[in-house]
Coordinates of N, CA and C and ligand atoms in Angstrom, one line a residue:
X1 N 219.0 176.5 249.9 CA 219.1 175.1 250.4 C 219.6 174.3 249.2
X2 N 220.6 173.4 249.8 CA 221.0 172.4 248.8 C 220.0 171.4 248.3
X3 N 219.8 171.3 247.1 CA 218.9 170.5 246.5 C 219.4 168.9 246.4
X4 N 219.1 168.4 247.9 CA 219.7 167.0 247.8 C 219.0 165.9 246.9
X5 N 217.7 165.9 246.7 CA 217.1 164.9 245.7 C 217.9 165.2 244.4
X6 N 218.0 166.3 243.9 CA 218.7 166.6 242.6 C 220.0 166.0 242.5
X7 N 220.9 166.4 243.7 CA 222.2 166.0 243.7 C 222.3 164.4 243.6
X8 N 221.4 163.8 244.5 CA 221.4 162.3 244.7 C 221.0 161.7 243.3
X9 N 220.1 162.3 242.4 CA 219.9 161.9 241.1 C 221.1 162.0 240.2
X10 N 221.9 163.2 240.4 CA 222.9 163.3 239.6 C 224.2 162.4 239.9
X11 N 224.3 162.2 241.2 CA 225.4 161.1 241.5 C 225.1 159.8 241.1
X12 N 223.7 159.4 241.2 CA 223.4 158.0 240.7 C 223.5 158.1 239.2
X13 N 223.4 159.1 238.5 CA 223.5 159.1 237.0 C 225.1 159.0 236.8
X14 N 225.9 159.6 237.5 CA 227.3 159.5 237.4 C 227.7 157.9 237.5
X15 N 227.3 157.4 238.6 CA 227.6 155.9 238.9 C 227.1 155.1 237.6
X16 N 225.8 155.2 237.2 CA 225.3 154.4 236.1 C 226.1 154.5 234.9
X17 N 226.5 155.8 234.5 CA 227.4 156.1 233.4 C 228.7 155.5 233.4
X18 N 229.2 155.6 234.6 CA 230.6 155.0 234.9 C 230.5 153.4 234.7
X19 N 229.4 152.9 235.3 CA 229.3 151.5 235.3 C 229.1 151.0 233.8
X20 N 228.3 151.7 233.0 CA 228.3 151.3 231.8 C 229.4 151.3 230.9
X21 N 230.2 152.4 231.1 CA 231.6 152.6 230.4 C 232.4 151.6 230.8
X22 N 232.2 150.9 232.0 CA 233.2 149.8 232.4 C 232.7 148.4 232.1
X23 N 231.4 148.4 231.6 CA 230.8 147.1 231.2 C 230.3 146.5 232.5
X24 N 230.0 147.2 233.5 CA 229.5 146.5 234.8 C 228.2 146.8 235.0
X25 N 227.3 145.9 235.5 CA 225.9 146.3 235.9 C 225.9 147.5 236.8
X26 N 224.8 148.3 236.8 CA 224.7 149.3 237.7 C 224.5 148.9 239.2
X27 N 223.8 147.7 239.3 CA 223.7 147.2 240.6 C 225.0 146.8 241.2
X28 N 226.0 146.9 240.6 CA 227.3 146.3 241.2 C 228.0 147.2 242.1
X29 N 227.5 148.6 242.1 CA 228.0 149.8 242.8 C 227.1 150.3 243.8
X30 N 227.4 150.3 245.0 CA 226.6 150.9 246.0 C 226.9 152.4 246.4
X31 N 226.0 153.1 246.9 CA 226.3 154.6 247.1 C 226.2 154.8 248.7
X32 N 227.3 155.1 249.3 CA 227.4 155.7 250.7 C 227.4 157.1 250.7
X33 N 226.3 157.6 251.3 CA 226.2 159.3 251.4 C 226.9 159.6 252.6
X34 N 228.0 160.3 252.4 CA 228.8 160.8 253.6 C 228.3 162.2 254.2
X35 N 227.7 161.9 255.2 CA 226.8 163.0 255.9 C 227.7 163.9 256.9
X36 N 228.9 163.5 257.2 CA 229.8 164.2 258.3 C 229.6 165.7 258.2
X37 N 229.7 166.4 259.1 CA 229.4 167.8 259.2 C 228.2 168.3 258.8
X38 N 227.3 167.5 258.2 CA 225.9 168.0 257.9 C 225.0 167.5 259.0
X39 N 223.8 168.0 259.1 CA 222.8 167.9 260.1 C 221.9 166.6 259.9
X40 N 221.1 166.3 261.0 CA 220.1 165.3 260.8 C 219.1 165.5 259.7
X41 N 218.9 167.0 259.6 CA 217.9 167.3 258.6 C 218.2 167.0 257.2
X42 N 219.4 167.1 256.9 CA 220.0 166.9 255.5 C 219.8 165.3 255.3
X43 N 220.2 164.6 256.5 CA 220.1 163.0 256.3 C 218.7 162.7 256.1
X44 N 217.7 163.3 256.8 CA 216.2 163.1 256.6 C 215.9 163.3 255.2
X45 N 216.4 164.4 254.6 CA 216.1 164.7 253.2 C 216.6 163.8 252.3
X46 N 217.8 163.3 252.5 CA 218.3 162.1 251.5 C 217.7 160.9 251.6
X47 N 217.3 160.7 252.8 CA 216.6 159.4 253.0 C 215.2 159.5 252.4
X48 N 214.4 160.8 252.5 CA 213.2 160.7 251.8 C 213.4 160.6 250.3
X49 N 214.5 161.0 249.8 CA 214.8 160.8 248.3 C 215.3 159.6 248.1
X50 N 215.4 158.5 248.9 CA 215.6 157.2 248.6 C 217.0 156.7 249.1
X51 N 217.7 157.4 249.9 CA 219.1 157.0 250.2 C 219.0 156.4 251.6
X52 N 219.7 155.2 251.7 CA 219.6 154.4 253.0 C 220.8 154.4 253.6
X53 N 222.1 154.3 253.0 CA 223.2 154.2 253.9 C 224.1 155.5 254.0
X54 N 224.5 155.8 255.3 CA 225.2 157.0 255.4 C 226.4 156.7 256.1
X55 N 227.4 157.5 255.8 CA 228.9 157.4 256.4 C 229.2 158.8 257.3
X56 N 229.8 158.3 258.4 CA 230.1 159.3 259.4 C 231.7 159.1 259.7
X57 N 232.2 160.2 260.1 CA 233.8 160.2 260.4 C 234.1 160.6 262.0
X58 N 233.0 161.2 262.5 CA 233.3 161.8 263.9 C 232.3 161.1 264.9
X59 N 232.9 160.4 265.8 CA 231.9 159.5 266.5 C 230.9 160.3 267.3
X60 N 231.1 161.4 268.0 CA 230.1 162.1 268.9 C 229.0 162.8 267.9
X61 N 229.6 163.3 266.8 CA 228.7 163.9 265.9 C 227.7 162.8 265.4
X62 N 228.2 161.6 265.0 CA 227.4 160.6 264.5 C 226.3 160.1 265.5
X63 N 226.9 159.9 266.8 CA 225.8 159.5 267.7 C 224.7 160.4 268.0
X64 N 225.1 161.7 267.9 CA 223.8 162.8 268.1 C 223.0 162.6 266.9
X65 N 223.4 162.5 265.8 CA 222.6 162.3 264.6 C 221.8 161.0 264.6
X66 N 222.4 160.1 264.9 CA 221.6 158.7 265.0 C 220.5 158.8 266.1
X67 N 220.8 159.7 267.2 CA 219.8 159.6 268.2 C 218.4 160.5 267.6
X68 N 218.8 161.4 266.8 CA 217.7 162.3 266.1 C 216.9 161.5 265.1
X69 N 217.6 160.6 264.5 CA 217.2 159.9 263.3 C 216.7 158.5 263.9
X70 N 216.4 158.1 265.0 CA 216.2 156.9 265.5 C 215.1 156.2 264.8
X71 N 214.0 157.2 264.4 CA 212.8 156.8 263.7 C 212.9 156.1 262.4
X72 N 214.1 156.4 261.7 CA 214.5 156.0 260.3 C 215.2 154.7 260.3
X73 N 215.0 153.9 259.3 CA 215.7 152.6 259.3 C 216.9 152.8 258.4
X74 N 217.9 153.4 259.0 CA 219.2 153.7 258.2 C 220.3 152.7 258.6
X75 N 221.3 152.8 257.5 CA 222.4 151.8 257.7 C 223.5 152.8 257.9
X76 N 224.3 152.7 259.0 CA 225.3 153.6 259.5 C 226.7 153.1 259.3
X77 N 227.6 153.6 258.5 CA 228.9 153.3 258.4 C 229.9 154.2 259.0
X78 N 230.8 153.7 259.8 CA 231.9 154.6 260.3 C 233.1 154.6 259.3
X79 N 233.4 155.7 258.9 CA 234.4 155.7 257.9 C 235.6 156.6 258.3
X80 N 235.8 157.1 259.5 CA 236.8 157.8 260.1 C 237.9 156.9 260.7
X81 N 238.9 157.5 261.2 CA 240.0 156.7 261.8 C 239.4 156.0 263.1
X82 N 239.9 154.8 263.3 CA 239.4 154.1 264.6 C 240.3 154.0 265.8
X83 N 240.0 154.7 266.8 CA 241.0 154.8 267.9 C 240.2 153.5 269.0
X84 N 241.1 153.0 269.8 CA 240.7 152.0 270.7 C 239.6 152.5 271.6
X85 N 239.7 153.7 272.1 CA 238.4 154.3 273.0 C 237.2 154.4 272.4
X86 N 237.2 154.3 271.0 CA 235.9 154.4 270.4 C 235.2 153.0 270.0
X87 N 236.0 152.1 270.1 CA 235.4 150.8 269.5 C 234.2 150.3 270.1
X88 N 233.8 150.6 271.5 CA 232.6 150.0 272.0 C 231.4 150.8 271.5
X89 N 231.5 152.0 271.3 CA 230.3 152.7 270.6 C 230.2 152.4 269.1
X90 N 231.4 152.0 268.5 CA 231.4 151.6 267.0 C 230.8 150.4 267.0
X91 N 230.9 149.4 268.0 CA 230.4 148.0 267.9 C 229.1 148.0 268.2
X92 N 228.6 149.0 269.1 CA 227.3 149.0 269.5 C 226.2 149.8 268.6
X93 N 226.8 150.7 267.8 CA 225.9 151.8 267.1 C 226.1 151.8 265.5
X94 N 227.1 150.9 265.1 CA 227.1 151.1 263.7 C 226.8 149.6 262.9
X95 N 226.6 149.6 261.6 CA 226.6 148.5 260.8 C 227.7 148.0 260.1
X96 N 228.4 149.0 259.8 CA 229.8 148.9 259.2 C 230.9 149.8 259.8
X97 N 232.2 149.3 259.7 CA 233.4 150.0 260.2 C 234.5 149.9 259.0
X98 N 234.6 151.0 258.1 CA 235.7 150.8 257.3 C 237.1 150.9 257.4
X99 N 237.5 151.7 258.5 CA 238.8 151.9 258.7 C 239.7 151.0 259.5
X100 N 239.4 149.7 259.3 CA 240.1 148.8 260.4 C 241.5 148.5 259.9
X101 N 242.6 148.8 260.5 CA 243.8 148.7 260.0 C 244.8 148.0 260.8
X102 N 244.3 147.6 262.0 CA 245.2 146.9 263.1 C 244.3 145.8 263.7
X103 N 244.9 144.6 263.9 CA 244.2 143.4 264.5 C 243.6 143.7 265.9
X104 N 244.3 144.4 266.7 CA 244.1 144.9 268.0 C 242.5 145.5 268.0
X105 N 242.3 146.4 267.2 CA 241.1 147.1 266.9 C 240.1 146.1 266.5
X106 N 240.4 145.4 265.6 CA 239.4 144.4 265.1 C 239.0 143.4 266.2
X107 N 239.8 143.1 267.0 CA 239.5 142.2 268.1 C 238.6 142.8 269.2
X108 N 238.9 144.1 269.4 CA 238.0 144.8 270.3 C 236.6 145.0 269.7
X109 N 236.6 145.4 268.4 CA 235.2 145.4 267.9 C 234.6 144.1 267.8
X110 N 235.2 143.1 267.8 CA 234.5 141.6 267.7 C 234.0 141.3 269.3
X111 N 235.0 141.6 270.1 CA 234.5 141.4 271.7 C 233.5 142.3 272.0
X112 N 233.3 143.5 271.5 CA 232.4 144.4 271.9 C 231.0 144.4 271.3
X113 N 231.0 143.8 270.1 CA 229.7 143.6 269.3 C 228.7 142.9 270.2
X114 N 227.5 143.6 270.3 CA 226.4 142.9 271.2 C 225.9 141.8 270.5
X115 N 225.7 140.8 271.4 CA 225.2 139.4 270.9 C 223.9 139.6 270.3
X116 N 223.0 140.5 270.5 CA 221.7 140.7 269.9 C 221.8 141.3 268.4
X117 N 222.8 141.6 268.1 CA 223.2 142.4 266.6 C 223.8 141.4 265.8
X118 N 223.7 141.4 264.5 CA 224.3 140.7 263.4 C 225.7 141.0 263.6
X119 N 226.7 140.3 263.0 CA 228.0 140.5 262.9 C 228.4 141.8 262.3
X120 N 229.3 142.6 262.9 CA 229.6 143.9 262.4 C 230.4 143.8 261.0
X121 N 229.9 144.4 260.1 CA 230.6 144.4 258.7 C 231.9 145.2 258.9
X122 N 232.9 144.8 258.3 CA 234.2 145.6 258.3 C 234.9 145.6 257.0
X123 N 235.6 146.7 256.8 CA 236.7 146.7 255.7 C 238.0 147.0 256.3
X124 N 239.1 146.5 255.7 CA 240.4 146.7 256.1 C 240.8 147.7 255.2
X125 N 241.5 148.8 255.9 CA 241.8 149.9 255.2 C 243.4 149.6 254.9
X126 N 243.6 149.8 253.5 CA 244.9 149.7 252.9 C 245.5 150.9 252.4
X127 N 246.8 151.0 252.7 CA 247.5 152.1 252.3 C 248.1 151.9 250.8
X128 N 247.4 152.1 249.8 CA 247.9 151.9 248.6 C 248.6 153.1 248.2
X129 N 249.5 152.9 247.0 CA 250.3 154.1 246.6 C 249.5 155.5 246.3
X130 N 250.0 156.6 246.7 CA 249.3 157.8 246.7 C 248.3 158.2 247.7
X131 N 248.4 157.6 248.8 CA 247.5 157.8 249.9 C 247.7 159.2 250.5
X132 N 246.6 159.9 250.7 CA 246.4 161.1 251.3 C 247.1 161.1 252.9
X133 N 247.0 159.9 253.5 CA 247.5 159.8 254.8 C 248.4 158.7 255.1
X134 N 248.9 158.4 256.3 CA 249.6 157.2 256.5 C 248.7 156.1 257.0
X135 N 247.3 156.5 257.1 CA 246.4 155.4 257.6 C 246.4 154.2 256.6
X136 N 246.1 153.1 257.1 CA 245.9 151.9 256.5 C 246.9 150.9 256.6
X137 N 246.8 149.6 256.5 CA 247.8 148.7 256.6 C 248.6 148.6 255.2
X138 N 250.0 148.3 255.3 CA 250.6 148.1 254.1 C 250.1 147.0 253.2
X139 N 250.2 147.2 251.9 CA 249.6 146.1 251.1 C 250.0 144.7 251.3
X140 N 251.3 144.7 251.8 CA 252.0 143.3 252.0 C 251.6 142.8 253.0
X141 N 251.0 143.6 254.0 CA 250.5 142.9 255.4 C 248.9 142.5 255.3
X142 N 248.2 143.0 254.3 CA 246.9 142.9 254.1 C 246.4 141.5 254.3
X143 N 247.0 140.5 253.5 CA 246.6 139.0 253.5 C 246.5 138.5 255.1
X144 N 247.7 138.8 255.7 CA 247.8 138.1 257.1 C 246.6 138.9 258.0
X145 N 246.5 140.2 257.8 CA 245.4 140.9 258.7 C 244.0 140.4 258.3
X146 N 243.7 140.3 257.0 CA 242.4 139.9 256.6 C 242.2 138.6 257.1
X147 N 243.0 137.5 257.1 CA 242.8 136.4 257.6 C 242.5 136.3 259.1
X148 N 243.3 137.1 259.9 CA 243.0 137.1 261.2 C 241.6 137.9 261.5
X149 N 241.4 138.9 260.8 CA 240.0 139.6 261.0 C 239.0 138.7 260.5
X150 N 239.0 138.0 259.5 CA 238.0 137.1 258.9 C 237.6 135.8 260.0
X151 N 238.7 135.7 260.9 CA 238.4 134.6 261.8 C 237.7 135.0 263.0
X152 N 237.5 136.3 263.3 CA 236.9 136.9 264.4 C 235.4 136.7 264.5
X153 N 234.9 136.1 265.6 CA 233.5 135.7 265.6 C 232.4 136.8 265.3
X154 N 232.6 137.8 265.8 CA 231.4 138.8 265.8 C 231.7 139.9 264.6
X155 N 232.6 139.7 263.7 CA 232.9 140.4 262.6 C 232.6 139.6 261.4
X156 N 232.2 140.5 260.3 CA 232.1 139.9 258.9 C 232.9 140.8 258.2
X157 N 234.2 140.1 257.6 CA 235.1 140.8 256.9 C 234.3 141.1 255.4
X158 N 234.2 142.2 254.9 CA 233.5 142.4 253.7 C 234.5 142.8 252.7
X159 N 235.7 143.4 252.8 CA 236.5 143.8 251.8 C 237.6 144.8 252.2
X160 N 238.0 145.6 251.4 CA 239.2 146.6 251.4 C 238.6 148.1 251.3
X161 N 239.3 148.9 251.9 CA 238.8 150.4 251.9 C 240.2 151.2 251.5
X162 N 240.2 152.3 250.7 CA 241.2 153.1 250.7 C 240.9 154.5 250.2
X163 N 241.8 155.5 250.6 CA 241.4 156.8 250.5 C 242.7 157.4 249.7
X164 N 242.8 157.3 248.4 CA 244.0 157.9 247.7 C 243.8 159.4 247.7
X165 N 244.9 159.9 247.7 CA 245.0 161.6 247.7 C 244.4 162.0 246.1
X166 N 243.8 163.0 246.1 CA 243.4 163.6 244.9 C 244.6 163.8 243.9
X167 N 244.3 163.5 242.6 CA 245.3 163.8 241.7 C 244.7 164.3 240.4
X168 N 245.3 165.3 239.7 CA 244.8 166.1 238.6 C 244.6 165.2 237.3
X169 N 245.6 164.1 237.2 CA 245.7 163.3 236.1 C 244.9 162.1 236.2
X170 N 244.1 161.8 235.2 CA 243.3 160.6 235.2 C 244.1 159.1 235.4
X171 N 245.2 159.1 234.8 CA 246.0 157.8 235.0 C 246.5 157.8 236.4
X172 N 246.9 158.9 236.9 CA 247.5 158.9 238.2 C 246.3 158.6 239.3
X173 N 245.1 159.1 239.0 CA 244.0 158.9 239.8 C 243.6 157.3 239.7
X174 N 243.6 156.8 238.8 CA 243.3 155.4 238.7 C 244.3 154.4 239.1
X175 N 245.6 154.6 239.2 CA 246.7 153.7 239.6 C 246.4 153.1 241.0
X176 N 246.0 153.9 242.1 CA 245.9 153.4 243.3 C 244.6 152.6 243.4
X177 N 243.5 152.8 242.5 CA 242.3 152.0 242.7 C 242.5 150.6 242.2
X178 N 243.5 150.8 240.9 CA 243.9 149.3 240.2 C 244.7 148.6 241.2
X179 N 245.4 149.1 242.0 CA 246.4 148.4 243.1 C 245.4 147.8 244.1
X180 N 244.4 148.6 244.3 CA 243.4 148.1 245.4 C 242.7 146.7 244.9
X181 N 242.2 147.0 243.6 CA 241.4 145.8 243.1 C 242.4 144.6 242.9
X182 N 243.6 144.8 242.6 CA 244.5 143.6 242.3 C 244.6 143.0 243.8
X183 N 244.9 143.7 244.7 CA 245.1 143.2 246.1 C 243.8 142.4 246.4
X184 N 242.7 143.0 246.2 CA 241.4 142.3 246.4 C 241.3 141.1 245.7
X185 N 241.6 141.0 244.4 CA 241.5 139.8 243.8 C 242.5 138.7 244.3
X186 N 243.7 139.1 244.7 CA 244.6 138.2 245.4 C 244.1 137.7 246.5
X187 N 243.3 138.5 247.4 CA 242.9 137.9 248.7 C 241.7 137.0 248.4
X188 N 241.0 137.3 247.3 CA 239.8 136.3 247.1 C 240.5 135.1 246.6
X189 N 241.4 135.0 245.7 CA 242.2 133.8 245.2 C 242.7 133.0 246.4
X190 N 243.2 133.9 247.5 CA 243.8 133.2 248.7 C 242.6 132.5 249.6
X191 N 241.4 132.7 249.1 CA 240.2 132.1 249.8 C 239.4 132.9 250.6
X192 N 239.7 134.1 250.7 CA 238.9 135.0 251.7 C 237.5 135.4 250.9
X193 N 236.4 135.4 251.5 CA 235.2 135.6 250.8 C 234.7 137.1 250.8
X194 N 235.3 138.0 250.1 CA 235.3 139.4 250.1 C 234.3 139.6 249.0
X195 N 233.5 140.8 249.2 CA 232.5 141.4 248.2 C 232.7 142.8 248.1
X196 N 233.4 143.5 248.9 CA 233.4 145.0 249.0 C 234.7 145.6 248.5
X197 N 234.7 146.6 247.7 CA 235.9 147.4 247.4 C 235.2 148.8 247.8
X198 N 235.6 149.4 249.0 CA 235.1 150.7 249.3 C 236.1 151.7 248.9
X199 N 235.8 152.4 247.7 CA 236.8 153.3 247.2 C 236.0 154.3 246.2
X200 N 236.5 155.5 246.1 CA 235.9 156.7 245.3 C 235.0 157.5 246.1
X201 N 235.4 158.9 245.7 CA 234.6 159.8 246.5 C 234.1 161.0 245.4
X202 N 233.6 162.0 245.8 CA 232.9 163.0 244.8 C 233.8 163.0 243.6
X203 N 235.1 163.4 243.8 CA 235.9 163.9 242.6 C 236.5 162.8 241.9
X204 N 236.4 161.6 242.2 CA 237.1 160.4 241.6 C 236.2 159.2 241.5
X205 N 235.0 159.2 241.7 CA 234.1 158.2 241.6 C 234.2 157.3 240.3
X206 N 234.3 158.0 239.3 CA 234.4 157.4 238.0 C 235.6 156.5 237.8
X207 N 236.6 157.0 238.3 CA 238.1 156.3 238.2 C 237.9 154.9 239.1
X208 N 237.3 155.1 240.2 CA 237.3 154.1 241.2 C 236.3 153.0 240.5
X209 N 235.1 153.4 239.9 CA 234.3 152.4 239.3 C 235.0 151.7 238.2
X210 N 235.7 152.6 237.5 CA 236.4 151.9 236.3 C 237.4 150.9 236.6
X211 N 237.9 151.0 238.1 CA 238.9 149.9 238.5 C 238.1 149.0 239.5
X212 N 236.9 148.9 239.6 CA 236.3 147.8 240.3 C 235.6 148.2 241.7
X213 N 235.6 149.4 241.9 CA 235.0 149.8 243.2 C 233.5 149.2 243.3
X214 N 233.1 148.8 244.4 CA 231.8 148.3 244.6 C 230.9 149.3 245.5
X215 N 231.6 150.3 246.3 CA 231.0 151.1 247.1 C 231.6 152.5 247.1
X216 N 230.9 153.5 246.5 CA 231.6 154.8 246.5 C 231.0 155.6 247.7
X217 N 231.8 156.3 248.3 CA 231.7 157.2 249.7 C 231.5 158.6 249.0
X218 N 230.3 159.2 248.9 CA 230.1 160.4 248.4 C 229.6 161.5 249.3
X219 N 230.2 162.6 249.6 CA 229.9 163.6 250.5 C 229.5 164.9 249.8
X220 N 230.5 165.6 249.5 CA 230.3 167.1 248.9 C 229.3 167.1 247.6
X221 N 229.3 166.1 246.8 CA 228.6 166.1 245.6 C 227.0 165.9 246.0
X222 N 226.7 165.3 247.1 CA 225.4 165.2 247.6 C 224.9 166.4 248.4
X223 N 225.7 166.8 249.4 CA 225.3 167.7 250.4 C 225.9 169.0 250.3
X224 N 226.8 169.3 249.3 CA 227.4 170.6 249.2 C 228.8 170.6 249.9
X225 N 229.5 171.8 249.7 CA 230.9 171.8 250.2 C 230.9 172.0 251.7
X226 N 231.8 171.2 252.4 CA 231.8 171.3 253.9 C 232.9 172.6 254.2
X227 N 232.6 173.2 255.4 CA 233.7 174.1 255.9 C 235.0 173.6 256.1
X228 N 236.1 174.5 255.7 CA 237.5 173.9 255.8 C 237.6 173.3 257.2
X229 N 238.6 172.3 257.1 CA 238.9 171.8 258.6 C 239.6 172.9 259.4
X230 N 239.4 173.0 260.6 CA 240.0 173.9 261.5 C 241.6 173.6 261.6
Ligands
PLP1 C1 234.9 162.8 253.7 C2 235.1 161.5 253.1 C3 234.4 161.1 252.2 C4 233.6 162.0 251.0 O1 234.3 162.9 250.5 P1 233.7 163.8 249.3 O2 235.0 164.5 248.8 O3 233.1 164.9 250.0 O4 232.8 163.0 248.6 C5 234.6 159.7 251.7 N1 235.4 158.9 252.3 C6 236.0 159.3 253.6 C7 236.9 158.4 254.2 C8 235.9 160.7 253.9 O5 236.6 161.0 255.1

């Protein structure tokens, strides 16, 4: 059985070490535990070891897990691609949505966010250079999109998210994270109140933290390797 408490401790140590190297306080980087493909029992074990925020990519799997874990005070983040037909469940069942890349999706999320819940936290996904997929808005479009998203009543725009492709070379790994931070700073200078850079995963969290990430999304380093995608 995967030793989740041990893995959690070692990931937290990696985060602390990376913060120290970057001259940043440890409290400036949050840990999102990516529990996709793993079961409710793994989430429960991680929670018992002190982890509070969990990220999921697949809606139905996430809803099933949430139902099984309804007794725990967890924070749920959706980090998968957002399609129009999923926005209602996302607006009703999640605390954060990271992959917002179009205004139409943001509008639906805002319209569908229940009145009894706080505003839905969102990050706009940006396609920085070296992306693994075509997902995310172009960096040049980010300012207009972020302004429009920030104006929606039931959303709280928190920042930017990116998923750079894995790279063997450290300089190559850092470049897209730097681009993301520079864009983030540009948006803040333009007056947007952003506090989140959602970037860095199991294999590159040190590079992401060196370039300013405030929230790393870590799956396999906590829960073990996932079965390869079908
Ligand atoms: C799966 C996934 C992660 C976690 O990846 P690991 O390499 O397992 O840490 C982070 N972010 C997104 C968007 C993912 O889909």
